[in-house]
mmCIF file of C-alpha atoms in Angstrom:
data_model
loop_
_atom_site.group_PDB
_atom_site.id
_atom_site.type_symbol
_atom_site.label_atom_id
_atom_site.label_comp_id
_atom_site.label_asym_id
_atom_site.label_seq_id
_atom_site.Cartn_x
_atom_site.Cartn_y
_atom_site.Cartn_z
ATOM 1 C CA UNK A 175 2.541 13.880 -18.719
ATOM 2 C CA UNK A 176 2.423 12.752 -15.006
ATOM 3 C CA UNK A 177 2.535 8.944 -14.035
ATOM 4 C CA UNK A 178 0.406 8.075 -10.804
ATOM 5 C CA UNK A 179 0.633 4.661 -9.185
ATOM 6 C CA UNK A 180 -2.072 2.904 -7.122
ATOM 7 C CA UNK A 181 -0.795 0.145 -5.022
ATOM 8 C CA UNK A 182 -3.775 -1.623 -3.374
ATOM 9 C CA UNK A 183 -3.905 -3.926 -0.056
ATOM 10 C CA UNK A 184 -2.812 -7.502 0.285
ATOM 11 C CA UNK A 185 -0.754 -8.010 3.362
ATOM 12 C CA UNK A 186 2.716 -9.700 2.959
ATOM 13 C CA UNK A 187 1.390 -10.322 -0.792
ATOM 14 C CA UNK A 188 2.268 -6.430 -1.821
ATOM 15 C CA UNK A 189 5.883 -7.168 -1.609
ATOM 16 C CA UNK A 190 4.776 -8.252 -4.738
ATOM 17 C CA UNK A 191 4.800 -4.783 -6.065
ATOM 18 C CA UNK A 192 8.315 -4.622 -5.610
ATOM 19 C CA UNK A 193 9.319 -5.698 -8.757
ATOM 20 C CA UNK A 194 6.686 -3.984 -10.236
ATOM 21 C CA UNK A 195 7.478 -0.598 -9.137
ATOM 22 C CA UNK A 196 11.671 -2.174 -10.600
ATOM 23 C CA UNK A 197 10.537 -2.704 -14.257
ATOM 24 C CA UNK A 198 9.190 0.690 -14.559
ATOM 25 C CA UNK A 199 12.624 2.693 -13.026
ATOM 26 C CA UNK A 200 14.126 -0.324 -15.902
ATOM 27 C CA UNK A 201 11.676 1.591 -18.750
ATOM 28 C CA UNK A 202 12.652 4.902 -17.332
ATOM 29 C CA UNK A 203 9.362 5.516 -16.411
ATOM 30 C CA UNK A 204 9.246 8.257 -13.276
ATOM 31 C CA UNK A 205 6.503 8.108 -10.815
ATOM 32 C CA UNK A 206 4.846 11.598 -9.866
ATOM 33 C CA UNK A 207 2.891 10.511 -7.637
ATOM 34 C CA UNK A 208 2.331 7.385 -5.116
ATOM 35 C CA UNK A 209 -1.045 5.967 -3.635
ATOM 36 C CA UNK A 210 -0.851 2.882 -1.397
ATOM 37 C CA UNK A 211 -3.377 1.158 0.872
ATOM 38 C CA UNK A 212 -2.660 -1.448 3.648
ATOM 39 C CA UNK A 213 0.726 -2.927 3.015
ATOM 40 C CA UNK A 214 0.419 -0.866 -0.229
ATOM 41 C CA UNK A 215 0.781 2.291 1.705
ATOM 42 C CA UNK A 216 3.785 0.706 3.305
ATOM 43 C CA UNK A 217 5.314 0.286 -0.100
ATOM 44 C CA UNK A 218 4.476 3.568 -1.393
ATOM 45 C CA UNK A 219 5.696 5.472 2.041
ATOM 46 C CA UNK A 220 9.209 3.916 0.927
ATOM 47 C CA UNK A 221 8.840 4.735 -2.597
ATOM 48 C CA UNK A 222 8.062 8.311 -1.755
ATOM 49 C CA UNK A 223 10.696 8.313 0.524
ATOM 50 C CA UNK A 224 13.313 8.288 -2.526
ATOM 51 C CA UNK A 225 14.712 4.832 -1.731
ATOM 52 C CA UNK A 226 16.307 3.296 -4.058
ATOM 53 C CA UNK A 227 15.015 -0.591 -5.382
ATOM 54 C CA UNK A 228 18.338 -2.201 -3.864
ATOM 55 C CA UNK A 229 17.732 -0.914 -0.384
ATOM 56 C CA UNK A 230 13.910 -1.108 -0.407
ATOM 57 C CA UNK A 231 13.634 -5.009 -1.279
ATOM 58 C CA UNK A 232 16.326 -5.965 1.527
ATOM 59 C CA UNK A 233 14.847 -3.366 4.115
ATOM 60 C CA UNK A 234 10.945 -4.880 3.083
ATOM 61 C CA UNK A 235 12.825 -8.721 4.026
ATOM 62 C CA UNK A 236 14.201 -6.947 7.658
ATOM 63 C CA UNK A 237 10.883 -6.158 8.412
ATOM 64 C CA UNK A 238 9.247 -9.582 7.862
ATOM 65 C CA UNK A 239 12.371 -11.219 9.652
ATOM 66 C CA UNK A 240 11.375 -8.967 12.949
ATOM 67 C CA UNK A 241 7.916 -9.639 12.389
ATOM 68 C CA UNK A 242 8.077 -13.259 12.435
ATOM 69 C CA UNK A 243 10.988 -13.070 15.438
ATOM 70 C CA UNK A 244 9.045 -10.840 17.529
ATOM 71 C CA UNK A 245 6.126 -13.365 16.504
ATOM 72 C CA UNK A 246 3.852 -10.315 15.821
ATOM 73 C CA UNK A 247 1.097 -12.424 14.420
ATOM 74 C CA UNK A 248 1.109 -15.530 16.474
ATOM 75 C CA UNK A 249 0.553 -14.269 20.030
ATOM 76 C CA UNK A 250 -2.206 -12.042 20.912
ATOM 77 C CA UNK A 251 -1.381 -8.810 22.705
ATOM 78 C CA UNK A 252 -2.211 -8.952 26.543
ATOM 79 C CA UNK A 253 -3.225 -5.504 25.846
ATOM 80 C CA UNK A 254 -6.501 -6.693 24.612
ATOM 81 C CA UNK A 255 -7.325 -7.909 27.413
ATOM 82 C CA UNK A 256 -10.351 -5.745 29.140
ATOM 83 C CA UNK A 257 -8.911 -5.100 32.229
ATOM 84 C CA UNK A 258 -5.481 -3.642 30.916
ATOM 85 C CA UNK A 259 -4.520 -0.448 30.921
ATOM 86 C CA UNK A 260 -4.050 1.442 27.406
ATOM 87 C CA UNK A 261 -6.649 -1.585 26.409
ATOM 88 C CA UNK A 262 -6.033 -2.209 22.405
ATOM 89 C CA UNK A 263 -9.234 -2.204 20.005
ATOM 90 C CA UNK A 264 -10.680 -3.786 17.055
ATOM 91 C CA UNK A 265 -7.779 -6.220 16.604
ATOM 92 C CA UNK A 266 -5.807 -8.577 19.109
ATOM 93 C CA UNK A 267 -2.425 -8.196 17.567
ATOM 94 C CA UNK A 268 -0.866 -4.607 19.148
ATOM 95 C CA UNK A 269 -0.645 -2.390 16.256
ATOM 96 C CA UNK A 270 1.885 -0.231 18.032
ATOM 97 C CA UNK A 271 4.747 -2.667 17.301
ATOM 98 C CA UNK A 272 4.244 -2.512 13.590
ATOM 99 C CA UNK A 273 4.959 1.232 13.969
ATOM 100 C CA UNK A 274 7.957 0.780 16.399
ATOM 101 C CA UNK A 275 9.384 -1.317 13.696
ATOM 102 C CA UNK A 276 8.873 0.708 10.664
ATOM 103 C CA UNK A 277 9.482 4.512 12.025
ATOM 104 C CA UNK A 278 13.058 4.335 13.045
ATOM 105 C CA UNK A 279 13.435 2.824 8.600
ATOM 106 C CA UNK A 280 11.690 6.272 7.792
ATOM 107 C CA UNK A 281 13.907 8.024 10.543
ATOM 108 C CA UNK A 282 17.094 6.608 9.398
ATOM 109 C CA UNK A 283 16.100 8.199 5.766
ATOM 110 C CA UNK A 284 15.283 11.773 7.191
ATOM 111 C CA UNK A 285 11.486 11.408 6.765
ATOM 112 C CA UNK A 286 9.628 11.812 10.350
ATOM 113 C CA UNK A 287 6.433 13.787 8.977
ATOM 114 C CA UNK A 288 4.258 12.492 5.815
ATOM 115 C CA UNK A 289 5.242 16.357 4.287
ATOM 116 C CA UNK A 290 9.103 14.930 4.242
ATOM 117 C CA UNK A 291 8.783 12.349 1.547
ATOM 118 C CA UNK A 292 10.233 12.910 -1.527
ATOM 119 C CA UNK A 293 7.370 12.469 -4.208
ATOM 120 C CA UNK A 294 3.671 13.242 -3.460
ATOM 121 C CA UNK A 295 2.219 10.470 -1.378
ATOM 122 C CA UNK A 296 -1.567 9.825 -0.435
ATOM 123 C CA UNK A 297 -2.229 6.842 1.980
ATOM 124 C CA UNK A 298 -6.298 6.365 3.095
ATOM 125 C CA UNK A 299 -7.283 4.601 6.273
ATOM 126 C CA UNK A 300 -10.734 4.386 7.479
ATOM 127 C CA UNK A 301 -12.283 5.881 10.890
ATOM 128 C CA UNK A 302 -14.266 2.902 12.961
ATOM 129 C CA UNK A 303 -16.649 6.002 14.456
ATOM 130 C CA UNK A 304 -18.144 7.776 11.580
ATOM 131 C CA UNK A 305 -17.230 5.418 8.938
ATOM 132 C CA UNK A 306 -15.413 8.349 6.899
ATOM 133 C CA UNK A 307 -12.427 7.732 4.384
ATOM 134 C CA UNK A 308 -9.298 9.483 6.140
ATOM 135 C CA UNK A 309 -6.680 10.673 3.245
ATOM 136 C CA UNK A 310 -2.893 11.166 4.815
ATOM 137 C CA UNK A 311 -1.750 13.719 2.275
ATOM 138 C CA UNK A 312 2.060 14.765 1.884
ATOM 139 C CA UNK A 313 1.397 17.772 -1.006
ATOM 140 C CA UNK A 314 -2.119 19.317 0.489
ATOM 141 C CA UNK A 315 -1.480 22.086 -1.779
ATOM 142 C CA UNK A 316 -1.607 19.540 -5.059
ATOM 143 C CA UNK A 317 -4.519 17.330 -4.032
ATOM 144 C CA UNK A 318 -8.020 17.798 -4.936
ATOM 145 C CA UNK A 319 -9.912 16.154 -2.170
ATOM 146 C CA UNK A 320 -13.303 14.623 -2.667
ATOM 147 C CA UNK A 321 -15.712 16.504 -0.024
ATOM 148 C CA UNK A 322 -16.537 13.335 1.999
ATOM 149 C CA UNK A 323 -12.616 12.969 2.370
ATOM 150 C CA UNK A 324 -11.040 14.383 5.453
ATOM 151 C CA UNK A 325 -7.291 15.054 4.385
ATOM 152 C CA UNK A 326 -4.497 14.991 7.249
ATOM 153 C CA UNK A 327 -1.345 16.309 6.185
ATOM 154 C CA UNK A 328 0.617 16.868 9.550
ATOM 155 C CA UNK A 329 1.156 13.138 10.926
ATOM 156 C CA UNK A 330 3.924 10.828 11.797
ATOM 157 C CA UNK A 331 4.445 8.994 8.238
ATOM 158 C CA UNK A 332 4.817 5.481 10.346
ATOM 159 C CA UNK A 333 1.645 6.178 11.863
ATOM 160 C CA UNK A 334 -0.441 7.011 8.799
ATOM 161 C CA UNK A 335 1.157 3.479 7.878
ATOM 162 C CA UNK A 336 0.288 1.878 10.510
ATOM 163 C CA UNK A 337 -3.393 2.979 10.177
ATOM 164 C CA UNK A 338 -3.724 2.012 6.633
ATOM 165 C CA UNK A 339 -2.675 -1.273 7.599
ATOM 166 C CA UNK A 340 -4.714 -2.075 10.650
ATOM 167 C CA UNK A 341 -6.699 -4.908 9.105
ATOM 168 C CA UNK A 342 -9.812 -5.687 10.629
ATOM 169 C CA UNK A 343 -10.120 -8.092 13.630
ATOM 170 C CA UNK A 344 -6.337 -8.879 13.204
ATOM 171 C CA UNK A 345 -4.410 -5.330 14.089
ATOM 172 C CA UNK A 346 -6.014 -3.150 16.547
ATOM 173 C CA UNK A 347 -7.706 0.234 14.944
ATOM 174 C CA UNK A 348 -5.211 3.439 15.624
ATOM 175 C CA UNK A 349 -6.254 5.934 17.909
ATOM 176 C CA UNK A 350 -5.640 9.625 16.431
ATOM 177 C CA UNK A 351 -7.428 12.177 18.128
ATOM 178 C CA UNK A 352 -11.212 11.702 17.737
ATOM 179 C CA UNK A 353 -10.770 8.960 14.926
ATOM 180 C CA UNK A 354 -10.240 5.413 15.678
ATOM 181 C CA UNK A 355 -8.327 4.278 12.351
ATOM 182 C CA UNK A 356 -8.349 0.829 10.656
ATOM 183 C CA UNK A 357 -7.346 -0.771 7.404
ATOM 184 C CA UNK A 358 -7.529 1.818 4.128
ATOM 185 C CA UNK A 359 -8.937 -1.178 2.419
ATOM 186 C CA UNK A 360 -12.664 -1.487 4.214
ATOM 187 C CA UNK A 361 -13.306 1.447 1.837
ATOM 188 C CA UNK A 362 -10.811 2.016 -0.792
ATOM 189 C CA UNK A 363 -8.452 -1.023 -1.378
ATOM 190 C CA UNK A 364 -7.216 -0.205 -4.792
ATOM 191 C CA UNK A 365 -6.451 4.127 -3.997
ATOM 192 C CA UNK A 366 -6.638 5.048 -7.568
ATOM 193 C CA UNK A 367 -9.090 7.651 -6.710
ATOM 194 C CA UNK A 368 -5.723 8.955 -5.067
ATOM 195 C CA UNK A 369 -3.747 9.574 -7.387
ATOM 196 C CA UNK A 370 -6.333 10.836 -9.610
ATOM 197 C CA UNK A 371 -6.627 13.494 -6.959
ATOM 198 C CA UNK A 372 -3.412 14.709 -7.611
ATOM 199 C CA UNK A 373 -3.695 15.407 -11.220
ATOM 200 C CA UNK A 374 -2.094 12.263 -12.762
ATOM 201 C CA UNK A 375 -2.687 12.000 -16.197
ATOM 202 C CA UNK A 376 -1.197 9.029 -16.804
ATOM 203 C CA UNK A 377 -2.393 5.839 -14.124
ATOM 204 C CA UNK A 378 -1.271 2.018 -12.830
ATOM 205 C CA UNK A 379 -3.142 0.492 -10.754
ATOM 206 C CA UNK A 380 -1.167 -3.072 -8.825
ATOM 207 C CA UNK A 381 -3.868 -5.777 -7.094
ATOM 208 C CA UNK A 382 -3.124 -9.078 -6.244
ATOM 209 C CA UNK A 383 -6.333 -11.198 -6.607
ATOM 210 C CA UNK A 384 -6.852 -14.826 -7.120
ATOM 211 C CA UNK A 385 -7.496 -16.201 -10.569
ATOM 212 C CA UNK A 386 -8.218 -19.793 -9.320
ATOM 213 C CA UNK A 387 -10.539 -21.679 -7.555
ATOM 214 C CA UNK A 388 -10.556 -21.337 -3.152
ATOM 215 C CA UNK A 389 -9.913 -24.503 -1.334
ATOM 216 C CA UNK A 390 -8.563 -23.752 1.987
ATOM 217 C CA UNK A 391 -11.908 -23.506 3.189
ATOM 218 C CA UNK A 392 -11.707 -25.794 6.184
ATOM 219 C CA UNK A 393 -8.805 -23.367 7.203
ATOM 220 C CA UNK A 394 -9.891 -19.918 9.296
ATOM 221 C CA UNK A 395 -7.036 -17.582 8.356
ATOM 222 C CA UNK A 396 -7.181 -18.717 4.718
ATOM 223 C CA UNK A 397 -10.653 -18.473 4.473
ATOM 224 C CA UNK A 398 -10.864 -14.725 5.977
ATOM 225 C CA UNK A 399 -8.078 -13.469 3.765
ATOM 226 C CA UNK A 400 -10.228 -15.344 0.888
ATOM 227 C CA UNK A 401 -13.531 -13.592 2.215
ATOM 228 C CA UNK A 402 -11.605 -9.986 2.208
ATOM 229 C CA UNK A 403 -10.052 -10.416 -0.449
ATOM 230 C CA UNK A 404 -13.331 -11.196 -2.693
ATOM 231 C CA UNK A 405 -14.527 -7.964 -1.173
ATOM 232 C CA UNK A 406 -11.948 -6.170 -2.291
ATOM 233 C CA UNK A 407 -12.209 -7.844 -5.639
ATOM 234 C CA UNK A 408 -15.751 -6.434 -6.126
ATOM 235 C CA UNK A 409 -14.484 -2.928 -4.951
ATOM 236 C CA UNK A 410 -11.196 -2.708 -7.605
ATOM 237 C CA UNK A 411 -13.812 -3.655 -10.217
ATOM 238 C CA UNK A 412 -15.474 -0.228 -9.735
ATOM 239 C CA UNK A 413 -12.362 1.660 -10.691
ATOM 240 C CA UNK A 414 -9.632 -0.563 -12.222
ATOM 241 C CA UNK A 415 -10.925 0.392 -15.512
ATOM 242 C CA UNK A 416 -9.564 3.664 -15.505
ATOM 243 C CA UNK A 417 -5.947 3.332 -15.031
ATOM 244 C CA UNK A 418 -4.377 3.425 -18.234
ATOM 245 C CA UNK A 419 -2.021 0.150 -17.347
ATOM 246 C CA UNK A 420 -3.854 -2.701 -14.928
ATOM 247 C CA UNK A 421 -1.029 -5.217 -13.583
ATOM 248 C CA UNK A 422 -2.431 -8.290 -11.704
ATOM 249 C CA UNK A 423 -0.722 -10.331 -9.581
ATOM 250 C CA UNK A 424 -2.580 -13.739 -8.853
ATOM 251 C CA UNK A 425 -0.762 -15.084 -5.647
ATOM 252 C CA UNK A 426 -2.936 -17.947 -5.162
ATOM 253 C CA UNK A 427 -1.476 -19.966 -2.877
ATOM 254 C CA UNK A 428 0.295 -16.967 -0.616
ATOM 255 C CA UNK A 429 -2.901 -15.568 2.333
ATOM 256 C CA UNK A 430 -2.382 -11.938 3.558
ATOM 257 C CA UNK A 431 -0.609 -12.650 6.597
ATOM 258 C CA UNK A 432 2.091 -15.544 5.336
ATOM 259 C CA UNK A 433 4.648 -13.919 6.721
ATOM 260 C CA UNK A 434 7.972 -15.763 5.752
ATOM 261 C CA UNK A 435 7.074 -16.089 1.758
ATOM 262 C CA UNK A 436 7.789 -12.504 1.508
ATOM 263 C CA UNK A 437 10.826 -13.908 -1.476
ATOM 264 C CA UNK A 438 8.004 -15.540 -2.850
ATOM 265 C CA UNK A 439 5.969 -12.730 -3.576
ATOM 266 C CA UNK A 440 8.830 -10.803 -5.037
ATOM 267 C CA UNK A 441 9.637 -13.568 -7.137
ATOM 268 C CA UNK A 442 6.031 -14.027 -8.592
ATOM 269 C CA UNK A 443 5.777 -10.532 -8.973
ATOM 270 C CA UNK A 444 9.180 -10.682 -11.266
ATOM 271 C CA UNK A 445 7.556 -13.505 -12.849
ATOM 272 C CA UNK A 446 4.275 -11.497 -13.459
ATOM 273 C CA UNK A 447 5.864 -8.830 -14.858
ATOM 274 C CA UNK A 448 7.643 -10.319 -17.977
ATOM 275 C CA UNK A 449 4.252 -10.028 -19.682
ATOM 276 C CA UNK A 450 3.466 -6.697 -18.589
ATOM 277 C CA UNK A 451 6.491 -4.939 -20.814
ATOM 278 C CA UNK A 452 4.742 -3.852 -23.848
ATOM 279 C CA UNK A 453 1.694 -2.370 -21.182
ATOM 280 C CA UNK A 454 4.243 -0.410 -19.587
ATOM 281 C CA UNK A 455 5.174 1.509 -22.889
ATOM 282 C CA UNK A 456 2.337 3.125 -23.144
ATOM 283 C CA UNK A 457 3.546 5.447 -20.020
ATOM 284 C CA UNK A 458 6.394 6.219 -22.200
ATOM 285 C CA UNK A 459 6.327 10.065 -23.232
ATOM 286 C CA UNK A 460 6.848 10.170 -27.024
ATOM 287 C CA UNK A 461 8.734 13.325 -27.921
ATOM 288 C CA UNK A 462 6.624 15.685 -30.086
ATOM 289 C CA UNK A 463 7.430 16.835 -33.800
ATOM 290 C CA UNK A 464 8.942 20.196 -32.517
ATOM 291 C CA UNK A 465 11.289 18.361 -29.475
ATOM 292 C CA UNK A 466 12.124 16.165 -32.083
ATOM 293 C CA UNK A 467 12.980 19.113 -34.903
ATOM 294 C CA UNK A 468 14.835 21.077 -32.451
ATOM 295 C CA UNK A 469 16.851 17.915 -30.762
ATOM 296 C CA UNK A 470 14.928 18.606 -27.304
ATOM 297 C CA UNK A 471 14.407 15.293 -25.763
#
């Protein structure tokens, strides 16, 4: 048995899948292979990295504390401006920075190159130009790409990140050399498909979507993040049913870019998860008759 995880999208709401990714290391429950789109992939990358929980919750709180001191999301890059030179696209906040924050985390770990993580890792992003579904593949050799997927294998780890978390109209698209990258999640928000690809027989599949009524509708920000994330909604639908353990957490009152409730996403996803125990034992391998007659397990 092999346990896949699909960790989809949701901004500074996937810290969320913190704890979730904690109660199944607490079950003893391995992951084989990692899937992650958006901040999801950002997740995953440190998952597959072989962090351990204790440093990966305290290194995910670092990042949000440079994010809101460098005030990432509150000024707009001057390098959107049409007349500057390396002109951003697609997005007014430079996503550059989000990579010059996260690479030298990956560095410090030994990882540089997607193939240097740990545990097979798949991360999609989306190219502007042709509209294609970009796969970031660590394990080429044990993924069965789709034929409409182009798989990249040799890449910077932080910058397949940073792709798969360009969000649209918010963090500029990546440039990577004929593809102009954004956001995994315009095309596959929940990367199940993924995992799948690498041979899991065993799936869980994290979102984060609303289970109350929108009222922040007077609001911009709150009302794009509701807009997206209704979109995404529809597109999870499609394939949620197929993961053999579905864990939803419904952050209703945190938007993808609340940057400074990052603690209160991890706590709802602790929160979340209490009811979740009995789904996770179903990913538990039961020892056959012979393992048990012959005291292997």
């Amino acid at each position: 048995m092999s346990v896949g995880i699909a960790l989809s999208g949701g901004g500074i709401k996937s810290f969320s899948q913190l704890p979730v990714l904690e109660a199944l290391h607490k079950k003893g429950i391995n992951i084989d292979y990692y899937a992650g789109t958006s901040m999801g992939a950002a997740i995953a990358a440190l998952a597959a990295s072989g962090l351990e929980l204790e440093v990966m919750i305290p290194l995910a709180l670092e990042v949000e504390e440079l994010l809101l001191k460098q005030r990432v999301f509150s000024r707009p890059s001057l390098r959107m401006l049409p007349f500057s030179k390396n002109k951003i696209h697609a997005g007014y906040v430079d996503g550059e920075v989000i990579e010059t924050i996260i690479d030298p985390i990956f560095q410090e770990h030994g990882i540089s190159n997607i193939r240097d993580v740990k545990v097979p890792l798949a991360i999609p992003s989306v190219d502007i130009l042709t509209g294609k579904l970009i796969v970031f593949v660590s394990h080429p050799e044990l993924f069965n790409a789709h034929k409409d997927w182009i798989v990249i294998s040799d890449v910077k780890l932080s910058l397949a990140v940073r792709a798969s978390c360009s969000f649209p109209f918010i963090i500029s698209a990546v440039p990577y050399d004929n593809y102009l990258l954004t956001d995994g999640g315009v095309k596959m928000n929940l990367p199940l498909d993924l995992v799948e690809a690498y041979g899991a027989t065993k799936t869980v599949a994290v979102t984060m979507h609303q289970d109350s009524d929108f009222t922040e509708y007077d609001r911009i920000q709150p009302l794009a993040n509701r807009v997206m994330d209704l979109m995404a909604g529809s597109k999870d639908e499609l394939v949620v049913g197929r993961a053999d353990v579905h864990i939803n957490i419904p952050l209703n009152d945190i938007w993808v870019f609340d940057i400074g409730k990052g603690i209160d996403t991890i706590t709802a996803g602790e929160q979340i998860m209490e009811e979740y125990q009995k789904s996770l034992e179903t990913l538990i391998k039961k020892p056959t008759f012979w393992e048990k007659l012959f005291n292997l397990v």
